[in-house]
Amino acid sequence: MSLIEALNWRYATKKMNGQAVPQEKVDQILEAARLAPSSSGLQPFKVIVVTDPELKQTLRTHSFDQSQIVDASHVLVFAAWDNYTEERIDEAFNLMNSERGLPAEATADYVARLKSMYLPREAQVNFEHAARQAYISFGTAIAEAALLKVDATPMEGFDNAKYDEVLKLNEQGLKSVTVLPLGYRDTENDWLVGLKKVRQPKSSFLIEK
């Protein structure tokens, strides 16, 4: 199945049937998220994988009672760095240089430029930039799930502050951005099943110069 075919197959599943997604498929989705591009390769976000039923029930109460949170097999929470710091930038490039067999001097000038750009900025500005990087990974995970015929529901409808509290994200310097429940559609009870996918026509979607 091509990516275009997979994207035509997928939809934002509103009701899941509780069936477990095989771990190997979850691993593939998470690997796609991990391999997604990010600005300067910093990967300024984490993915929290929630499977505990009690924890999912707690999160449901902070998700406008959306049932996908508890009916999903796995709930992925994408959480971005609350700020860019010298330590975080150094850690990312130390790993990069180590994996590539490069001395620190090889990237020293580039790292200095990054720090001069990020560190003076307000934390909220940096968080918003990190959140945009998380969204790239989020979209990549959605695409991979579709290729594997795993249903996924992109969600912004949740109380970010409560998620951060329940998952203890603040203690890790993280703030929740988006949520992606993974599972399988309930074909008997999901009102969206079988409805035509509707998107803007190319004539209005594309602006060609």
CSV table of N, CA and C in Angstrom, one decimal, residues 41-116:
chain,number,residue,atom,x,y,z
A,41,GLY,N,18.5,18.7,14.2
A,41,GLY,CA,18.7,17.3,14.8
A,41,GLY,C,18.6,17.3,16.3
A,42,LEU,N,18.0,18.3,16.9
A,42,LEU,CA,18.0,18.4,18.4
A,42,LEU,C,16.9,17.5,19.0
A,43,GLN,N,15.9,17.1,18.3
A,43,GLN,CA,14.8,16.3,18.8
A,43,GLN,C,14.4,16.8,20.2
A,44,PRO,N,13.8,18.1,20.2
A,44,PRO,CA,13.5,18.7,21.5
A,44,PRO,C,12.1,18.3,22.1
A,45,PHE,N,11.9,17.0,22.1
A,45,PHE,CA,10.6,16.4,22.6
A,45,PHE,C,10.8,15.0,23.0
A,46,LYS,N,9.8,14.5,23.7
A,46,LYS,CA,9.8,13.0,24.0
A,46,LYS,C,8.4,12.5,23.7
A,47,VAL,N,8.3,11.2,23.6
A,47,VAL,CA,7.0,10.5,23.4
A,47,VAL,C,6.8,9.6,24.6
A,48,ILE,N,5.7,9.9,25.3
A,48,ILE,CA,5.3,9.1,26.5
A,48,ILE,C,4.3,8.0,26.0
A,49,VAL,N,4.6,6.8,26.3
A,49,VAL,CA,3.7,5.7,25.8
A,49,VAL,C,2.9,5.2,27.0
A,50,VAL,N,1.6,5.4,26.9
A,50,VAL,CA,0.7,5.0,28.1
A,50,VAL,C,-0.1,3.8,27.7
A,51,THR,N,0.0,2.7,28.5
A,51,THR,CA,-0.8,1.5,28.4
A,51,THR,C,-1.5,1.1,29.6
A,52,ASP,N,-1.2,1.7,30.8
A,52,ASP,CA,-1.8,1.3,32.0
A,52,ASP,C,-3.3,1.8,32.0
A,53,PRO,N,-4.2,0.8,32.3
A,53,PRO,CA,-5.6,1.1,32.2
A,53,PRO,C,-6.1,2.2,33.2
A,54,GLU,N,-5.5,2.2,34.4
A,54,GLU,CA,-5.9,3.2,35.4
A,54,GLU,C,-5.4,4.6,35.0
A,55,LEU,N,-4.2,4.6,34.4
A,55,LEU,CA,-3.7,5.9,34.0
A,55,LEU,C,-4.4,6.5,32.8
A,56,LYS,N,-4.8,5.6,31.9
A,56,LYS,CA,-5.6,6.0,30.7
A,56,LYS,C,-7.0,6.6,31.2
A,57,GLN,N,-7.6,5.9,32.2
A,57,GLN,CA,-8.8,6.4,32.7
A,57,GLN,C,-8.7,7.8,33.3
A,58,THR,N,-7.6,8.0,34.0
A,58,THR,CA,-7.3,9.3,34.6
A,58,THR,C,-7.2,10.3,33.5
A,59,LEU,N,-6.4,10.0,32.5
A,59,LEU,CA,-6.2,10.9,31.4
A,59,LEU,C,-7.5,11.2,30.6
A,60,ARG,N,-8.4,10.2,30.6
A,60,ARG,CA,-9.7,10.5,29.9
A,60,ARG,C,-10.5,11.6,30.6
A,61,THR,N,-10.4,11.7,31.9
A,61,THR,CA,-11.1,12.8,32.6
A,61,THR,C,-10.5,14.1,32.3
A,62,HIS,N,-9.3,14.2,31.7
A,62,HIS,CA,-8.7,15.5,31.3
A,62,HIS,C,-8.7,15.6,29.8
A,63,SER,N,-9.5,14.8,29.1
A,63,SER,CA,-9.6,14.8,27.7
A,63,SER,C,-11.0,14.9,27.2
A,64,PHE,N,-11.8,15.7,27.9
A,64,PHE,CA,-13.2,15.9,27.6
A,64,PHE,C,-14.0,14.6,27.4
A,65,ASP,N,-13.6,13.6,28.2
A,65,ASP,CA,-14.2,12.4,28.3
A,65,ASP,C,-14.2,11.6,26.9
A,66,GLN,N,-13.2,11.8,26.1
A,66,GLN,CA,-13.2,11.1,24.8
A,66,GLN,C,-12.7,9.7,25.1
A,67,SER,N,-13.6,8.8,24.5
A,67,SER,CA,-13.4,7.4,24.9
A,67,SER,C,-12.2,6.7,24.2
A,68,GLN,N,-11.7,7.3,23.2
A,68,GLN,CA,-10.5,6.8,22.5
A,68,GLN,C,-9.3,6.6,23.5
A,69,ILE,N,-9.2,7.4,24.5
A,69,ILE,CA,-8.1,7.4,25.5
A,69,ILE,C,-8.1,6.0,26.2
A,70,VAL,N,-9.3,5.5,26.6
A,70,VAL,CA,-9.3,4.3,27.3
A,70,VAL,C,-9.5,3.1,26.4
A,71,ASP,N,-10.1,3.3,25.2
A,71,ASP,CA,-10.4,2.2,24.3
A,71,ASP,C,-9.2,1.9,23.4
A,72,ALA,N,-8.2,2.8,23.3
A,72,ALA,CA,-7.0,2.6,22.5
A,72,ALA,C,-6.1,1.6,23.2
A,73,SER,N,-5.3,0.9,22.4
A,73,SER,CA,-4.3,0.0,22.9
A,73,SER,C,-3.2,0.7,23.5
A,74,HIS,N,-2.7,1.8,22.9
A,74,HIS,CA,-1.6,2.6,23.4
A,74,HIS,C,-1.9,4.1,23.2
A,75,VAL,N,-1.6,4.9,24.1
A,75,VAL,CA,-1.8,6.3,24.0
A,75,VAL,C,-0.4,7.0,24.0
A,76,LEU,N,-0.1,7.7,22.9
A,76,LEU,CA,1.2,8.3,22.7
A,76,LEU,C,1.0,9.8,23.0
A,77,VAL,N,1.8,10.3,24.0
A,77,VAL,CA,1.7,11.7,24.3
A,77,VAL,C,3.0,12.4,23.9
A,78,PHE,N,2.9,13.3,23.0
A,78,PHE,CA,4.1,14.0,22.5
A,78,PHE,C,4.3,15.3,23.4
A,79,ALA,N,5.5,15.3,24.0
A,79,ALA,CA,5.8,16.4,24.9
A,79,ALA,C,7.1,17.1,24.5
A,80,ALA,N,7.0,18.4,24.4
A,80,ALA,CA,8.2,19.2,24.0
A,80,ALA,C,9.0,19.8,25.2
A,81,TRP,N,10.2,20.1,24.9
A,81,TRP,CA,11.1,20.7,25.9
A,81,TRP,C,10.4,22.0,26.3
A,82,ASP,N,10.4,22.4,27.6
A,82,ASP,CA,9.9,23.7,28.0
A,82,ASP,C,10.8,24.8,27.6
A,83,ASN,N,12.0,24.6,27.3
A,83,ASN,CA,13.0,25.6,26.9
A,83,ASN,C,14.2,25.0,26.3
A,84,TYR,N,15.0,25.7,25.5
A,84,TYR,CA,16.3,25.3,25.1
A,84,TYR,C,17.3,25.8,26.1
A,85,THR,N,18.2,24.9,26.5
A,85,THR,CA,19.2,25.3,27.4
A,85,THR,C,20.6,24.9,26.9
A,86,GLU,N,21.6,25.4,27.4
A,86,GLU,CA,23.0,25.1,27.0
A,86,GLU,C,23.2,23.6,27.2
A,87,GLU,N,22.7,23.0,28.3
A,87,GLU,CA,23.0,21.6,28.6
A,87,GLU,C,22.3,20.7,27.6
A,88,ARG,N,21.1,21.1,27.2
A,88,ARG,CA,20.3,20.2,26.3
A,88,ARG,C,20.9,20.3,24.9
A,89,ILE,N,21.4,21.4,24.5
A,89,ILE,CA,22.0,21.6,23.2
A,89,ILE,C,23.3,20.8,23.2
A,90,ASP,N,24.1,20.9,24.3
A,90,ASP,CA,25.4,20.2,24.3
A,90,ASP,C,25.1,18.7,24.3
A,91,GLU,N,24.1,18.2,25.1
A,91,GLU,CA,23.9,16.8,25.1
A,91,GLU,C,23.5,16.3,23.7
A,92,ALA,N,22.7,17.0,23.0
A,92,ALA,CA,22.3,16.5,21.6
A,92,ALA,C,23.5,16.4,20.7
A,93,PHE,N,24.4,17.4,20.8
A,93,PHE,CA,25.6,17.4,19.9
A,93,PHE,C,26.7,16.5,20.4
A,94,ASN,N,26.8,16.3,21.6
A,94,ASN,CA,27.7,15.3,22.2
A,94,ASN,C,27.4,13.9,21.6
A,95,LEU,N,26.1,13.6,21.6
A,95,LEU,CA,25.6,12.3,21.1
A,95,LEU,C,25.9,12.2,19.6
A,96,MET,N,25.5,13.3,18.9
A,96,MET,CA,25.7,13.4,17.5
A,96,MET,C,27.2,13.1,17.1
A,97,ASN,N,28.0,13.9,17.7
A,97,ASN,CA,29.5,13.7,17.4
A,97,ASN,C,30.0,12.4,17.7
A,98,SER,N,29.6,11.8,18.9
A,98,SER,CA,30.0,10.5,19.3
A,98,SER,C,29.6,9.4,18.3
A,99,GLU,N,28.3,9.5,17.8
A,99,GLU,CA,27.8,8.5,16.9
A,99,GLU,C,28.5,8.6,15.5
A,100,ARG,N,28.9,9.8,15.2
A,100,ARG,CA,29.6,10.1,13.9
A,100,ARG,C,31.1,10.0,13.9
A,101,GLY,N,31.6,9.8,15.2
A,101,GLY,CA,33.1,9.7,15.3
A,101,GLY,C,33.8,11.0,15.0
A,102,LEU,N,33.1,12.1,15.4
A,102,LEU,CA,33.7,13.5,15.2
A,102,LEU,C,34.1,14.1,16.5
A,103,PRO,N,35.1,14.9,16.5
A,103,PRO,CA,35.5,15.6,17.7
A,103,PRO,C,34.6,16.8,17.9
A,104,ALA,N,34.5,17.2,19.1
A,104,ALA,CA,33.6,18.3,19.5
A,104,ALA,C,33.9,19.6,18.6
A,105,GLU,N,35.1,19.8,18.3
A,105,GLU,CA,35.5,21.0,17.5
A,105,GLU,C,34.8,21.0,16.1
A,106,ALA,N,34.4,19.8,15.6
A,106,ALA,CA,33.8,19.8,14.3
A,106,ALA,C,32.5,20.6,14.2
A,107,THR,N,31.8,20.6,15.3
A,107,THR,CA,30.5,21.3,15.4
A,107,THR,C,30.5,22.5,16.3
A,108,ALA,N,31.6,22.9,16.8
A,108,ALA,CA,31.7,23.9,17.9
A,108,ALA,C,31.1,25.2,17.4
A,109,ASP,N,31.4,25.7,16.1
A,109,ASP,CA,30.9,26.9,15.6
A,109,ASP,C,29.4,26.9,15.4
A,110,TYR,N,28.9,25.8,14.9
A,110,TYR,CA,27.5,25.7,14.7
A,110,TYR,C,26.7,25.7,16.0
A,111,VAL,N,27.3,24.9,17.0
A,111,VAL,CA,26.6,24.9,18.3
A,111,VAL,C,26.6,26.3,18.9
A,112,ALA,N,27.7,27.0,18.8
A,112,ALA,CA,27.8,28.4,19.3
A,112,ALA,C,26.7,29.3,18.7
A,113,ARG,N,26.5,29.1,17.4
A,113,ARG,CA,25.5,29.9,16.7
A,113,ARG,C,24.1,29.6,17.2
A,114,LEU,N,23.8,28.3,17.4
A,114,LEU,CA,22.5,27.8,17.9
A,114,LEU,C,22.3,28.5,19.3
A,115,LYS,N,23.3,28.4,20.2
A,115,LYS,CA,23.1,28.9,21.5
A,115,LYS,C,22.9,30.4,21.5
A,116,SER,N,23.6,31.1,20.6
A,116,SER,CA,23.4,32.6,20.5
A,116,SER,C,22.0,32.9,20.0
